[in-house]
mmCIF file of C-alpha atoms in Angstrom:
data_model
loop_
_atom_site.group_PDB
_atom_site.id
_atom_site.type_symbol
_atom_site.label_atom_id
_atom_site.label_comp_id
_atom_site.label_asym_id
_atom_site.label_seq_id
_atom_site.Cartn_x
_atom_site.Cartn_y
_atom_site.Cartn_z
ATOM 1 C CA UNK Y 7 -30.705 144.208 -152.880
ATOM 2 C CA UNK Y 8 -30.741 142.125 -156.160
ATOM 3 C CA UNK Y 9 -27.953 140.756 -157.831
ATOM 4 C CA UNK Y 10 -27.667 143.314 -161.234
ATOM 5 C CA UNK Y 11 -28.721 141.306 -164.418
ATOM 6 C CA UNK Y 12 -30.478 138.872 -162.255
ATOM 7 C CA UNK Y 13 -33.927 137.581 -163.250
ATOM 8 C CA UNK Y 14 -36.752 135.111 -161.097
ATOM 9 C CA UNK Y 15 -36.109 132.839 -164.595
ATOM 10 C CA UNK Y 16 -32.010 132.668 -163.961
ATOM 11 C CA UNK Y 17 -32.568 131.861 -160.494
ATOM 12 C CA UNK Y 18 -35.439 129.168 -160.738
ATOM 13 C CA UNK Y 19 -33.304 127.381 -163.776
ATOM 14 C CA UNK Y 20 -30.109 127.278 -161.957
ATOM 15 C CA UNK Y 21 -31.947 125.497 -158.485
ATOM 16 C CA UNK Y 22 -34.050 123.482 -160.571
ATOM 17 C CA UNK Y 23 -30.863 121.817 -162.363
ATOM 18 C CA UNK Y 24 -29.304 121.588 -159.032
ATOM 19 C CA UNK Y 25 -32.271 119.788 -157.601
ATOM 20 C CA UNK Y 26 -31.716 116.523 -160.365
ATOM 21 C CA UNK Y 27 -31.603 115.119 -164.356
ATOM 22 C CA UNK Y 28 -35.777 114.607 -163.953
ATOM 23 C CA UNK Y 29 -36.675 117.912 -162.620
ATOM 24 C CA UNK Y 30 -35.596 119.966 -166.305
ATOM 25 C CA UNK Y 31 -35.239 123.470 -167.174
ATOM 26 C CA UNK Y 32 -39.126 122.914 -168.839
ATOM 27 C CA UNK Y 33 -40.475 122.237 -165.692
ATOM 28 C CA UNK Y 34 -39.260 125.947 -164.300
ATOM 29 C CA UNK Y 35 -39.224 128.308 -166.834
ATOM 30 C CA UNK Y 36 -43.149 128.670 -167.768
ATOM 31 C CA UNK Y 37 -43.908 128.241 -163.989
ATOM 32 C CA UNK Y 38 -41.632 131.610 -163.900
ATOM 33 C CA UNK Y 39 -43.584 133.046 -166.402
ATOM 34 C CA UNK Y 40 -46.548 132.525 -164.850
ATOM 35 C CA UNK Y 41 -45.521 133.463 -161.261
ATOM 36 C CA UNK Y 42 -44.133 136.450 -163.092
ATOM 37 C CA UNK Y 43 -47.140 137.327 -164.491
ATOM 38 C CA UNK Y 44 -49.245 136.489 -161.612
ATOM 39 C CA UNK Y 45 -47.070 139.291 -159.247
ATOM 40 C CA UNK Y 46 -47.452 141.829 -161.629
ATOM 41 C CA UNK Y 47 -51.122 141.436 -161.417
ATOM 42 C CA UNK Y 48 -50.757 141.495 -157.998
ATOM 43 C CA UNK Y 49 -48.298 144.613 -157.618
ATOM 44 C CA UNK Y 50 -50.601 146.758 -160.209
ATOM 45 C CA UNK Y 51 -53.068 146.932 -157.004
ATOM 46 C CA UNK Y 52 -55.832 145.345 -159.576
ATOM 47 C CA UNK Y 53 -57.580 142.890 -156.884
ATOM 48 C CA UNK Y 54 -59.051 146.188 -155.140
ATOM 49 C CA UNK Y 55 -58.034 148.872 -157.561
ATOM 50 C CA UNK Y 56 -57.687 149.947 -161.817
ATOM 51 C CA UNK Y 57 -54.236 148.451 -162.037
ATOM 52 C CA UNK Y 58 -51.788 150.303 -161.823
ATOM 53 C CA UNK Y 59 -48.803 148.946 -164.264
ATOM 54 C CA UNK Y 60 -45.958 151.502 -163.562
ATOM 55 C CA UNK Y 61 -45.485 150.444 -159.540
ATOM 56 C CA UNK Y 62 -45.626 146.804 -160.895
ATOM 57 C CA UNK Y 63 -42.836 147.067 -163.359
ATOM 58 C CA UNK Y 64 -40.833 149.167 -160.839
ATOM 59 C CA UNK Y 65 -41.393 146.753 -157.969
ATOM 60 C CA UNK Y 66 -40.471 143.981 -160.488
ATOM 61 C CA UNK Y 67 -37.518 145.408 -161.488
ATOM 62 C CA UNK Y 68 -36.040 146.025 -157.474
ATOM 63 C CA UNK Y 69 -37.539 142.832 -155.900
ATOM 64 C CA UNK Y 70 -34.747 142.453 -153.316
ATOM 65 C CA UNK Y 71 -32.745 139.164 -152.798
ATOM 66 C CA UNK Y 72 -35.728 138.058 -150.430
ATOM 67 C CA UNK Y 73 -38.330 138.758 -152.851
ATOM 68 C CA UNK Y 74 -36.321 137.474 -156.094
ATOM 69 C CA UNK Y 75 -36.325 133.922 -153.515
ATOM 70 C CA UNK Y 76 -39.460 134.058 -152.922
ATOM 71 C CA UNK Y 77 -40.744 133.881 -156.789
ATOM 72 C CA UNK Y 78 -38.163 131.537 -157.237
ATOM 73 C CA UNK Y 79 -38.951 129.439 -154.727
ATOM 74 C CA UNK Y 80 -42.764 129.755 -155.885
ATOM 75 C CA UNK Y 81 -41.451 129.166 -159.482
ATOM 76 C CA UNK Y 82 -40.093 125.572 -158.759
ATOM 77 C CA UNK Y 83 -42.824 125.051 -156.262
ATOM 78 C CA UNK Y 84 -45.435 125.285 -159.119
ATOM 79 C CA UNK Y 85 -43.166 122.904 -161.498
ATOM 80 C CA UNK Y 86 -42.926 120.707 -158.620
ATOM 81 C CA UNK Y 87 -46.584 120.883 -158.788
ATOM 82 C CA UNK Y 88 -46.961 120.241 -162.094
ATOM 83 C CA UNK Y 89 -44.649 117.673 -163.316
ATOM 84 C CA UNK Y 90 -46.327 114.384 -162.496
ATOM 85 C CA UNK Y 91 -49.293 115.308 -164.142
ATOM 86 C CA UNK Y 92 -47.536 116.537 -167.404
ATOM 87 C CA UNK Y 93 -48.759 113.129 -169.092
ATOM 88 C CA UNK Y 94 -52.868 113.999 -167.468
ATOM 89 C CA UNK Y 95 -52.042 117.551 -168.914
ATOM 90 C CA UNK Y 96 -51.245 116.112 -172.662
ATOM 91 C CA UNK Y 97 -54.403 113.541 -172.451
ATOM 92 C CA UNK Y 98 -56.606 115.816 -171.556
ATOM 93 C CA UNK Y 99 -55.361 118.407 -174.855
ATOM 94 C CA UNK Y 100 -55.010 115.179 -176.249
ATOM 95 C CA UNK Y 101 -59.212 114.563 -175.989
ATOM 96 C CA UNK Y 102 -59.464 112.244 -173.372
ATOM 97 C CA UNK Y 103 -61.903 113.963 -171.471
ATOM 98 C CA UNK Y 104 -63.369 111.292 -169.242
ATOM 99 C CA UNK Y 105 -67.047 109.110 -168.986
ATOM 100 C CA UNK Y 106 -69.020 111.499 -167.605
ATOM 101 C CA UNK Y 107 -71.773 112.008 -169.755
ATOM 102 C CA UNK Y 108 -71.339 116.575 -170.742
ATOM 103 C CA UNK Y 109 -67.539 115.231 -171.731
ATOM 104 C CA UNK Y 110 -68.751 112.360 -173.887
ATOM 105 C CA UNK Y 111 -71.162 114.922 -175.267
ATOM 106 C CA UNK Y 112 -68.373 117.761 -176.003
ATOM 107 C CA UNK Y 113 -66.109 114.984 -177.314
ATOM 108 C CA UNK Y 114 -68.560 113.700 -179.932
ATOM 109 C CA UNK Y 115 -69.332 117.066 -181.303
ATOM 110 C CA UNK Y 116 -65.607 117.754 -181.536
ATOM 111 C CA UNK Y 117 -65.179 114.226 -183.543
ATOM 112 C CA UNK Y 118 -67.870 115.142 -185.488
ATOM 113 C CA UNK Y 119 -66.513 118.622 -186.323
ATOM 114 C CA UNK Y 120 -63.518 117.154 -187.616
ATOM 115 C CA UNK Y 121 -64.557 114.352 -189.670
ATOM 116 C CA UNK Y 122 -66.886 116.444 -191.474
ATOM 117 C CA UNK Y 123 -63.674 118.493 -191.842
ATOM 118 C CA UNK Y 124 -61.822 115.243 -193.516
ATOM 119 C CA UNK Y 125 -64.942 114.832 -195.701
ATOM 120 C CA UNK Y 126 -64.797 118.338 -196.719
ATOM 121 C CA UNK Y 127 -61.104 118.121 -197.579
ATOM 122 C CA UNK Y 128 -61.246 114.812 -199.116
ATOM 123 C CA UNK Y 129 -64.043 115.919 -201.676
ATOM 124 C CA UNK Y 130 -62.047 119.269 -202.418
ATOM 125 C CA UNK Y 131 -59.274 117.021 -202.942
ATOM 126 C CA UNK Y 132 -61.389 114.337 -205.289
ATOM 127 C CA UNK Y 133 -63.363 117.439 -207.317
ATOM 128 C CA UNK Y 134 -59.691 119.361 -207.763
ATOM 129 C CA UNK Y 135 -58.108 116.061 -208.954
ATOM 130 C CA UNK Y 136 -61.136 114.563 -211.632
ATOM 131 C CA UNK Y 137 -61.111 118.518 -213.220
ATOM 132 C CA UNK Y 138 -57.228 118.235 -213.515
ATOM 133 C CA UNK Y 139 -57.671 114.918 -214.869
ATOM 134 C CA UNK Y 140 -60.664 115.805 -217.720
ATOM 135 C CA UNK Y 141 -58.570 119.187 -218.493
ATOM 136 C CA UNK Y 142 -55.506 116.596 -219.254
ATOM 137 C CA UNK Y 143 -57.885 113.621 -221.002
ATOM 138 C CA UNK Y 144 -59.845 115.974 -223.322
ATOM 139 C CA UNK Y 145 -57.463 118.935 -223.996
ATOM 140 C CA UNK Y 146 -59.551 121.678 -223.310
ATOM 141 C CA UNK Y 147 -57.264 124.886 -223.016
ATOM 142 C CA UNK Y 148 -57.699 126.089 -219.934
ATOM 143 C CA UNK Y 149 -55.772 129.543 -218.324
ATOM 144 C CA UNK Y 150 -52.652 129.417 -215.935
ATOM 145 C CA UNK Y 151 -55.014 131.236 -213.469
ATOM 146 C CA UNK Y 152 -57.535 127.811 -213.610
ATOM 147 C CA UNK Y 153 -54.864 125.681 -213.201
ATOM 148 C CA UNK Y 154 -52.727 127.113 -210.478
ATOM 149 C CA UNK Y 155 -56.383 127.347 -208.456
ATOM 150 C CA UNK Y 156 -57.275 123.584 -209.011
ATOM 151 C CA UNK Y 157 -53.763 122.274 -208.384
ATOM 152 C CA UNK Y 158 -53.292 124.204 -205.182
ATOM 153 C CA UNK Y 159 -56.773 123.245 -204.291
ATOM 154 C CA UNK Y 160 -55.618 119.373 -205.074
ATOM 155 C CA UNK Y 161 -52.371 119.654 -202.961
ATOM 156 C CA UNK Y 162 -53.094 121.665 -200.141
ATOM 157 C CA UNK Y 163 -56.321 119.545 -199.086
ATOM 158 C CA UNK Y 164 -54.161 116.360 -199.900
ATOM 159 C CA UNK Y 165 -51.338 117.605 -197.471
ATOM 160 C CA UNK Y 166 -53.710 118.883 -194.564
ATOM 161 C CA UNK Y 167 -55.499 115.786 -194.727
ATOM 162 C CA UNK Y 168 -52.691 113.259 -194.730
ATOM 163 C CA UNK Y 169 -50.619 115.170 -192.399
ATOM 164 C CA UNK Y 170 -53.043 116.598 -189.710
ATOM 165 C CA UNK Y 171 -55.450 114.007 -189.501
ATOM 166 C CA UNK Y 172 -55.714 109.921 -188.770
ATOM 167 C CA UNK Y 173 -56.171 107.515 -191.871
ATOM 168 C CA UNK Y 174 -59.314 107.004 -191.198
ATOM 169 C CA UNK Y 175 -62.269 108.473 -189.523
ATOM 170 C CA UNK Y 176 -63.418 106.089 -187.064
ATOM 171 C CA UNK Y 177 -59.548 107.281 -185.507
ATOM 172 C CA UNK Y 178 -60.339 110.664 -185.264
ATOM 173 C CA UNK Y 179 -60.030 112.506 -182.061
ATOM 174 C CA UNK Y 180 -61.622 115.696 -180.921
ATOM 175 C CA UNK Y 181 -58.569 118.107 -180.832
ATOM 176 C CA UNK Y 182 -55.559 118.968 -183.379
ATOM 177 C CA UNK Y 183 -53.133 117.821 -181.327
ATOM 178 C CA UNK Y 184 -54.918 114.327 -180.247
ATOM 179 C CA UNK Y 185 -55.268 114.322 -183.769
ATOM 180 C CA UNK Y 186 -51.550 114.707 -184.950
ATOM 181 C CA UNK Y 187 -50.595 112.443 -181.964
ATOM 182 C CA UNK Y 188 -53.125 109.538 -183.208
ATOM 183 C CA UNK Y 189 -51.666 109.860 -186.549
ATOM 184 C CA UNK Y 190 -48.220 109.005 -185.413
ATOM 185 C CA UNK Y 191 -49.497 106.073 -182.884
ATOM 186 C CA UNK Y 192 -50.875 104.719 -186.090
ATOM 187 C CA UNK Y 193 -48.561 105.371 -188.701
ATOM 188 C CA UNK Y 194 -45.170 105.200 -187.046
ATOM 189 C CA UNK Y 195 -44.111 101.361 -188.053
ATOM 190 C CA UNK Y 196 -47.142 100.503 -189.357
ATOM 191 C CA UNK Y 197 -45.394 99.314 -192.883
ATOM 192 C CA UNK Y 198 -43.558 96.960 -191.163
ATOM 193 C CA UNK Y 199 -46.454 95.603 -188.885
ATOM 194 C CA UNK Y 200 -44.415 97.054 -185.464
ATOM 195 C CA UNK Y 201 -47.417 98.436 -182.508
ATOM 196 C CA UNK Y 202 -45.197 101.881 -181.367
ATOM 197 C CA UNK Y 203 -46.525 102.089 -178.223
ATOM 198 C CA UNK Y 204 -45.387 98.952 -177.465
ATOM 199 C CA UNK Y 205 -42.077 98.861 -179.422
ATOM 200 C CA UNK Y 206 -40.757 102.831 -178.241
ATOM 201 C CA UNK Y 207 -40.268 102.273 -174.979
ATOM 202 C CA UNK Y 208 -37.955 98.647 -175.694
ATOM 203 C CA UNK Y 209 -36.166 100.637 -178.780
ATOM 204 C CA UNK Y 210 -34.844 103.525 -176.347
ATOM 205 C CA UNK Y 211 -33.217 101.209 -174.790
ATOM 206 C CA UNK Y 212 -30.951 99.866 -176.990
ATOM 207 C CA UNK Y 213 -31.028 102.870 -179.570
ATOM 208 C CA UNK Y 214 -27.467 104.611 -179.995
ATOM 209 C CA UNK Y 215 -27.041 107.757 -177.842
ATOM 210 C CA UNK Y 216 -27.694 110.335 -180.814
ATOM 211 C CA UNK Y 217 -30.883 108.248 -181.873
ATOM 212 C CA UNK Y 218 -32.835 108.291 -178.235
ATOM 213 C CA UNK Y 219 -31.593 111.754 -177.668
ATOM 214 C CA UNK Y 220 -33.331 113.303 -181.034
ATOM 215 C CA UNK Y 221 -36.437 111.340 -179.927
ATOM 216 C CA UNK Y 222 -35.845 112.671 -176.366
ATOM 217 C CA UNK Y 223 -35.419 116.128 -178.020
ATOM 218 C CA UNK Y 224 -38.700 116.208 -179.933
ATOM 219 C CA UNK Y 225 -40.473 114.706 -177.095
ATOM 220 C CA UNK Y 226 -38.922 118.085 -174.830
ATOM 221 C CA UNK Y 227 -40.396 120.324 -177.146
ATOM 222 C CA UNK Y 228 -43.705 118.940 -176.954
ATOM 223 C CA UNK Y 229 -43.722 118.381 -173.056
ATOM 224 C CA UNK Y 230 -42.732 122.779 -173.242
ATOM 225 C CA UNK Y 231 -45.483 123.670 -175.518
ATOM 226 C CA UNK Y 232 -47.666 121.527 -174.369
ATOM 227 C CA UNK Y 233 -46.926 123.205 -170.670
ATOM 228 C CA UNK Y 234 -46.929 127.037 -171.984
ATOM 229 C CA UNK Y 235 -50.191 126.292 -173.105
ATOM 230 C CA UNK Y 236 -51.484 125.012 -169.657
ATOM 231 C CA UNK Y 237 -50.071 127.742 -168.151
ATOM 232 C CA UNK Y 238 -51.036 130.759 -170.303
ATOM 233 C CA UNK Y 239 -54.717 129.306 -170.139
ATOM 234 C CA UNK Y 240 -53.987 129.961 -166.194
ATOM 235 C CA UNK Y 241 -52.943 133.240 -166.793
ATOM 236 C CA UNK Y 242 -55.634 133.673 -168.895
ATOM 237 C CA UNK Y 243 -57.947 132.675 -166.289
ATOM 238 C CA UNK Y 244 -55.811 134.678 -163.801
ATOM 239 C CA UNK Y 245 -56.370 138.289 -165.158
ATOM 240 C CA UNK Y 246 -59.923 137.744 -166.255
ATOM 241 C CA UNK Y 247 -60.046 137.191 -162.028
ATOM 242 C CA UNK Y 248 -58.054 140.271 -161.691
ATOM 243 C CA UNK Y 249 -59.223 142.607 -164.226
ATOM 244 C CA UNK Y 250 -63.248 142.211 -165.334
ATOM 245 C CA UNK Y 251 -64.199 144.660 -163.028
ATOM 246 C CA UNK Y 252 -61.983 147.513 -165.064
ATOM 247 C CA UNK Y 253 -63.174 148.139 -168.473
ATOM 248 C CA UNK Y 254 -60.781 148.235 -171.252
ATOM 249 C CA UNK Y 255 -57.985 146.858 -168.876
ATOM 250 C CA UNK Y 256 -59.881 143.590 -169.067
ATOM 251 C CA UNK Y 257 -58.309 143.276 -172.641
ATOM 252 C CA UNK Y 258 -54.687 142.781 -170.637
ATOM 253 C CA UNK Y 259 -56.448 139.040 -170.814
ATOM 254 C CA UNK Y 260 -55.546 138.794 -174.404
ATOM 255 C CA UNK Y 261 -52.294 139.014 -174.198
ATOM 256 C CA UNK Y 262 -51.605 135.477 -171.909
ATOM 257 C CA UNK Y 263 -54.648 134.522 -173.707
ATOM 258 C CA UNK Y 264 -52.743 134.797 -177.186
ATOM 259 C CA UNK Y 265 -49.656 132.481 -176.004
ATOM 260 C CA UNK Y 266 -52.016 130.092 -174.796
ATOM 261 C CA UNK Y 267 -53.410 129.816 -179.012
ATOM 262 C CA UNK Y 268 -49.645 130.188 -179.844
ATOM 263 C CA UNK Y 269 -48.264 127.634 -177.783
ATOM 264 C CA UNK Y 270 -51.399 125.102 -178.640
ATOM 265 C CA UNK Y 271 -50.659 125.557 -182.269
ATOM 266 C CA UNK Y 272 -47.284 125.042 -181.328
ATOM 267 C CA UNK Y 273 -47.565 121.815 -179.496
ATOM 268 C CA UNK Y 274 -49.298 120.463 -182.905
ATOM 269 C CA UNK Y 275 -46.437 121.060 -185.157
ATOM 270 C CA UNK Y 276 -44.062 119.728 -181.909
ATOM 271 C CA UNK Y 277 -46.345 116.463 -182.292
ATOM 272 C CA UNK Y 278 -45.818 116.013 -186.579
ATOM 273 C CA UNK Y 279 -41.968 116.161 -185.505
ATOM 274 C CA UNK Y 280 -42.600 113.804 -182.682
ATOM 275 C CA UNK Y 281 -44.371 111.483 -184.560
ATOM 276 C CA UNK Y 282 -41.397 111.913 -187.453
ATOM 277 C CA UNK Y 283 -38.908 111.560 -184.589
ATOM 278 C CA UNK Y 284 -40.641 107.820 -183.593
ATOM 279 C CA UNK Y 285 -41.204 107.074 -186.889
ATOM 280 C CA UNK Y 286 -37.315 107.576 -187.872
ATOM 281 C CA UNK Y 287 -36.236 105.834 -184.439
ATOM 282 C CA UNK Y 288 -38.230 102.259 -185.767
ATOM 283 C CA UNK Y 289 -36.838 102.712 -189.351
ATOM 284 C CA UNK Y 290 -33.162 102.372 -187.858
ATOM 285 C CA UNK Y 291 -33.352 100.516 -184.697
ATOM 286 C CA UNK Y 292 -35.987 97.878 -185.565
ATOM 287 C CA UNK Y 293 -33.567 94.996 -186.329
ATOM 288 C CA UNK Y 294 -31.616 95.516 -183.158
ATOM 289 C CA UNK Y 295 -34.580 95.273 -181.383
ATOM 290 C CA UNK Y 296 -35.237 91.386 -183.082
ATOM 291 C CA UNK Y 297 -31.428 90.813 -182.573
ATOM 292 C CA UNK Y 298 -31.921 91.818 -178.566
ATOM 293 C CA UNK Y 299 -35.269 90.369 -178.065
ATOM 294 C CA UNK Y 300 -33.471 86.880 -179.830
ATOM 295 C CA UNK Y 301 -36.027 86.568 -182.545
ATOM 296 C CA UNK Y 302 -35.409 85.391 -185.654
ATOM 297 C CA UNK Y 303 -34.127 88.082 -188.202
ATOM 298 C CA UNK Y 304 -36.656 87.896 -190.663
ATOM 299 C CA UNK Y 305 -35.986 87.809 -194.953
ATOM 300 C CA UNK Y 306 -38.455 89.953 -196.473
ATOM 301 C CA UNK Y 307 -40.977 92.716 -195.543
ATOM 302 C CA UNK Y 308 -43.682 90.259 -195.349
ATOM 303 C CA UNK Y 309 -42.112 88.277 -192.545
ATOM 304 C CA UNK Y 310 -41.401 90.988 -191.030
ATOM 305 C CA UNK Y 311 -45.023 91.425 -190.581
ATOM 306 C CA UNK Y 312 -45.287 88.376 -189.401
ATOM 307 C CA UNK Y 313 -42.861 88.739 -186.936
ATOM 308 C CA UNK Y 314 -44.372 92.171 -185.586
ATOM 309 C CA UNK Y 315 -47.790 90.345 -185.251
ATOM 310 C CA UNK Y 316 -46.371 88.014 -182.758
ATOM 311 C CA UNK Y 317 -44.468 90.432 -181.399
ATOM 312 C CA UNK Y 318 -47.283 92.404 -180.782
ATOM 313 C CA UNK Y 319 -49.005 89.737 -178.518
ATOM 314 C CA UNK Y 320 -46.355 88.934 -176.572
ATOM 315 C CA UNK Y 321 -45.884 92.348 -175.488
ATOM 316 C CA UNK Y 322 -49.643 92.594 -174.837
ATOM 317 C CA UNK Y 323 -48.677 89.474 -172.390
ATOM 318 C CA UNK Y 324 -50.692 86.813 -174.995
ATOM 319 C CA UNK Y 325 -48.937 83.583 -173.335
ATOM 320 C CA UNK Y 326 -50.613 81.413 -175.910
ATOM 321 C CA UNK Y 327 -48.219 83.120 -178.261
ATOM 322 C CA UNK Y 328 -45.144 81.254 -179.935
ATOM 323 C CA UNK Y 329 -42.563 82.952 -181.728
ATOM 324 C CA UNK Y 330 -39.038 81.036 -183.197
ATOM 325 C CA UNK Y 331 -35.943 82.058 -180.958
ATOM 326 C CA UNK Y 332 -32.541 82.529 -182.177
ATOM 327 C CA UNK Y 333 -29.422 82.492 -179.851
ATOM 328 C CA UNK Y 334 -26.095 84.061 -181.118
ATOM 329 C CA UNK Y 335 -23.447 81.556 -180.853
ATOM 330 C CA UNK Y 336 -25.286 79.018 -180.227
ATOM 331 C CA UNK Y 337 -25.964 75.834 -182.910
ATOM 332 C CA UNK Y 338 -27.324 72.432 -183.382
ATOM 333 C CA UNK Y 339 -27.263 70.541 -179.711
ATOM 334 C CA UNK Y 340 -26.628 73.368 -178.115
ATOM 335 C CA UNK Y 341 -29.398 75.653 -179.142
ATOM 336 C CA UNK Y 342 -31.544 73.024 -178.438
ATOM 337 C CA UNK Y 343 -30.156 72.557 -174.808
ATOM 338 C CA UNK Y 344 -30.463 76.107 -174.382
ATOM 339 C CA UNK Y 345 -34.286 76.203 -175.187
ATOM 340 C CA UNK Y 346 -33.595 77.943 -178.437
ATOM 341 C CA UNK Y 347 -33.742 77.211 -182.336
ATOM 342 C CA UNK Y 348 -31.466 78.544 -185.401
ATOM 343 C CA UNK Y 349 -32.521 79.177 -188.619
ATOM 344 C CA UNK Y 350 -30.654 78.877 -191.833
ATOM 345 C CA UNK Y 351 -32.515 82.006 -193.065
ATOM 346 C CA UNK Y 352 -31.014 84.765 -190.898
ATOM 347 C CA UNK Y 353 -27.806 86.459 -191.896
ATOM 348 C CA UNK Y 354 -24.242 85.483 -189.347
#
């Protein structure tokens, strides 16, 4: 007999926290859903008969405390599962299809798809913008109608280009989200010179608590959306299995189907936060990053630059690279003994 109120989900969260800090509450939950889903498929009868929906959702609803264990324990089984290839999951929506030579092919069309897309926008942005401009230059009345078309034309391809897309198209990649992710790889400190993929991982470790955590935070989202769409597709895949042989009851598949293109769209906009998430993290922490690695705090944006460029090869392990130390509390002789130098030009 079941406890009343109690669901496979409540059960599968509360072991999963038990079982540790790096086995989350996104590992479980979709793996529910999908187990979920999966035993309804399988209680309808549909692998050797039309499904039959009503016996599901009864059984569902009085599983029994041994068969509300048993999805559970399937539930973290399949997060188990699933978790260390959460990062291989992400590449591969990502774009990063492999060498072989049908996923180079299907990953050039896609890049090709989309930079034509970039074209397209940045000529309906170019075409919008010159008519605005000869309307203002030569003073030809035109109607609020004409005007409210071009400038919407003007701003919306501006925005989806800029904010979906790399800066340029040799950095394109052959999905939306590899796309948005790119974007924030590129962007994300590039003003100040500072490589994020190399920088992220040293600034969450000396970023306060409330920074790291937001980053953290953003980063959770994406890891969920990024797994409900792995997981619908399943389900997708799951019912077709199930239910082609049935007619109509074959459209069942769009339902999992349609959180799969939810989710997906979902893990894009998760990725523009992301990427605002890393971008924000660098703006603030930068300079206690210099002040932990000892480097020398530098006086304008320009040496900053600088800096960020030999920065850059050390962390790529460049051991012809020589950067100017500086050692708190240290001066004259003894920065010298210590293997360090000062400079004048950073602040006390």
């Amino acid at each position: 007999m079941a406890i009343p109120g109690t669901t496979v989900t409540d059960i599968s969260t509360g072991a999963a926290q038990a079982i540790g800090r790096y086995f989350s509450v996104i590992s479980v939950v979709p793996s529910s859903l999908y187990v979920t889903f999966v035993y309804l498929l399988i209680a309808s009868g549909s692998w050797t008969h039309p499904p039959e929906w009503r016996q599901a959702f009864v059984t569902l609803e009085h599983p029994g405390v041994s068969g509300l264990a048993f999805l559970a324990f399937l539930s973290i089984g399949l997060g188990i599962i699933i978790h260390p290839i959460q990062f291989a999951i992400v590449q591969f929506l990502e774009g990063y299809w492999g060498a072989s030579q049908p996923a180079l092919a299907i990953r050039t069309q896609r890049i090709l798809h989309y930079q034509k897309l970039c074209e397209t926008l940045e000529r309906a942005q170019n075409d919008a913008g010159e008519t605005l401009n000869n309307w203002k230059n030569t003073g030809v009345k035109t109607t609020a109608h004409s005007r409210a078309r071009f400038n919407s034309q003007y701003f919306e391809a501006k925005r989806v280009r800029d904010t979906a897309f790399p800066p340029l198209l040799d950095q394109i990649m052959p999905t939306r989200l590899g796309n948005m992710l790119r974007r924030a790889e590129i962007q994300a400190g590039s003003q100040y010179g500072m490589n994020a993929l190399q920088s992220v991982p040293h600034l969450l470790m000396i970023a306060p608590q409330k920074h790291a955590s937001y980053v953290n935070d953003q980063r959770t989202l994406l890891d969920l959306a990024v797994r409900m769409t792995f997981l619908s597709a399943a389900a997708t895949g799951t019912a077709v299995l199930f239910l082609w042989p049935y007619g109509l009851w074959a459209l069942v598949v769009l339902f999992p189907y349609a959180i799969t293109y939810l989710s997906y769209r979902g893990a894009v906009v998760a990725a523009r936060h992301y990427g605002s998430a890393l971008s924000l993290l660098i703006n603030l922490n930068r300079f206690r990053l210099y002040e932990e690695l000892h480097l020398q705090l530098p006086a304008t944006t320009e040496d900053e630059r600088d800096l960020n460029e030999s920065m850059t090869k050390l962390f790529a392990y460049d051991i012809d690279e020589d950067v100017r130390y500086e050692h708190p509390g240290c001066s004259g002789k003894g920065a010298e003994d210590s293997g360090g130098e000062t400079s004048g030009n950073a602040p006390s």
